[in-house]
Amino acid sequence: MRESSASANGSFTSAMTLIEEGLTYVPKRYVLPPSLRPDGTLCNTCLPIVDLSNRQHPLLRSQIIQDVHLACKKFGFFQVVNHGIPLSVMDNAIHAASEFFDLPTQDKRHLLTSNVCDPVRYGTSLNHVKDKVHFWRDFLKHYANPTSTWIDLWPSNPKCYKKKMVNYTMAAQKLQEGLMEVIFESLGLNTNYLHEDIAEGSQVMAVNCYPACPEPDLTLGLPPHTDYGMISIILQNHQGLQIMGQDEKWHSVPLIEGALTVLLGDHMEVLTNGIYKSVVHRATVNSEKKRISIVSLHSLTLGKKVRPASALVNEQNILSYKEGGFSDFLDFISGEDIVEAKYIDTLKINT
């Protein structure tokens, strides 16, 4: 259900609008409790980078499998280079996203909604109607796989958006299918495990804009959270993504030209019966640059459930998770505050 600019919490105001109005401070609704604010303390651990150039090489593939296994086990995260998506396709997607957020609010208002089930959704913060504390982010989310089903619902303004974003979206879907094979192989599963379900699965593009913020130490672009799906593939134009390591310290994800970031989600944790864990991450903001990130979120289709792979359940690794799906996650965020509640906790079996 689409909304007018008026909402249950008053008129809609995007983070971009605040900057365009020349705001020199962070409004009270964006100021986080001291315990949630970024304090600048970061760990300098070297984060894993996986070179996919030899993914199909019969002798060198085993090293890639080992690298992915270690990265998933230790971090739930890795960056990929030589992944096959041209830099021009990635740059064009960032450019199209930036142009969309630069549009006047009235040109985006028809996409404004707080209904998490809508296939195309423009908004600010997490959910501008429900949020107790707001986050310094504007977003556009739209379903993507298969693109032939959804592309007509995507924004037509700017004119370049559909063409540039569809090229990246389809490339990200193809990359995800290959990454899932590598991840499954790293678990000892057949590379064709869930092959059709993965190829036909849900892909949601979360296109995020984090405008330059006058007081970045008081707020965040996104709070600490895990993604719901199997994996998320992140393209960003500036640094700002941070992950929490097993040491419970924040690690800043470096910006590497041409690299993409891969995060494991809650459904991957379920499928692996906890062998791999979803990674807690957050988005910080800065006072100098507008940051764009494009997150390709992958899960099984809306009506399908993910359950622990039977080969990964045994006496040493007892069944620890219930089945869950994309529709369950939508139900969860419709009724819960993700700042205070975790979706993955609803899937754990208490033993």
PDB file of C-alpha atoms in Angstrom, residues 7 38 67 128 160 197 268:
ATOM      1  CA  SER A   7       2.753   9.218   7.860  1.00  0.00           C
ATOM      2  CA  PRO A  38      30.367   4.498  16.823  1.00  0.00           C
ATOM      3  CA  ASP A  67      40.134 -19.936   1.435  1.00  0.00           C
ATOM      4  CA  HIS A 128      10.100   5.781   8.903  1.00  0.00           C
ATOM      5  CA  CYS A 160      19.233   5.302 -17.165  1.00  0.00           C
ATOM      6  CA  ASP A 197      16.245 -23.408  -5.844  1.00  0.00           C
ATOM      7  CA  MET A 268      23.097 -19.801   5.536  1.00  0.00           C
TER       8      MET A 268
END
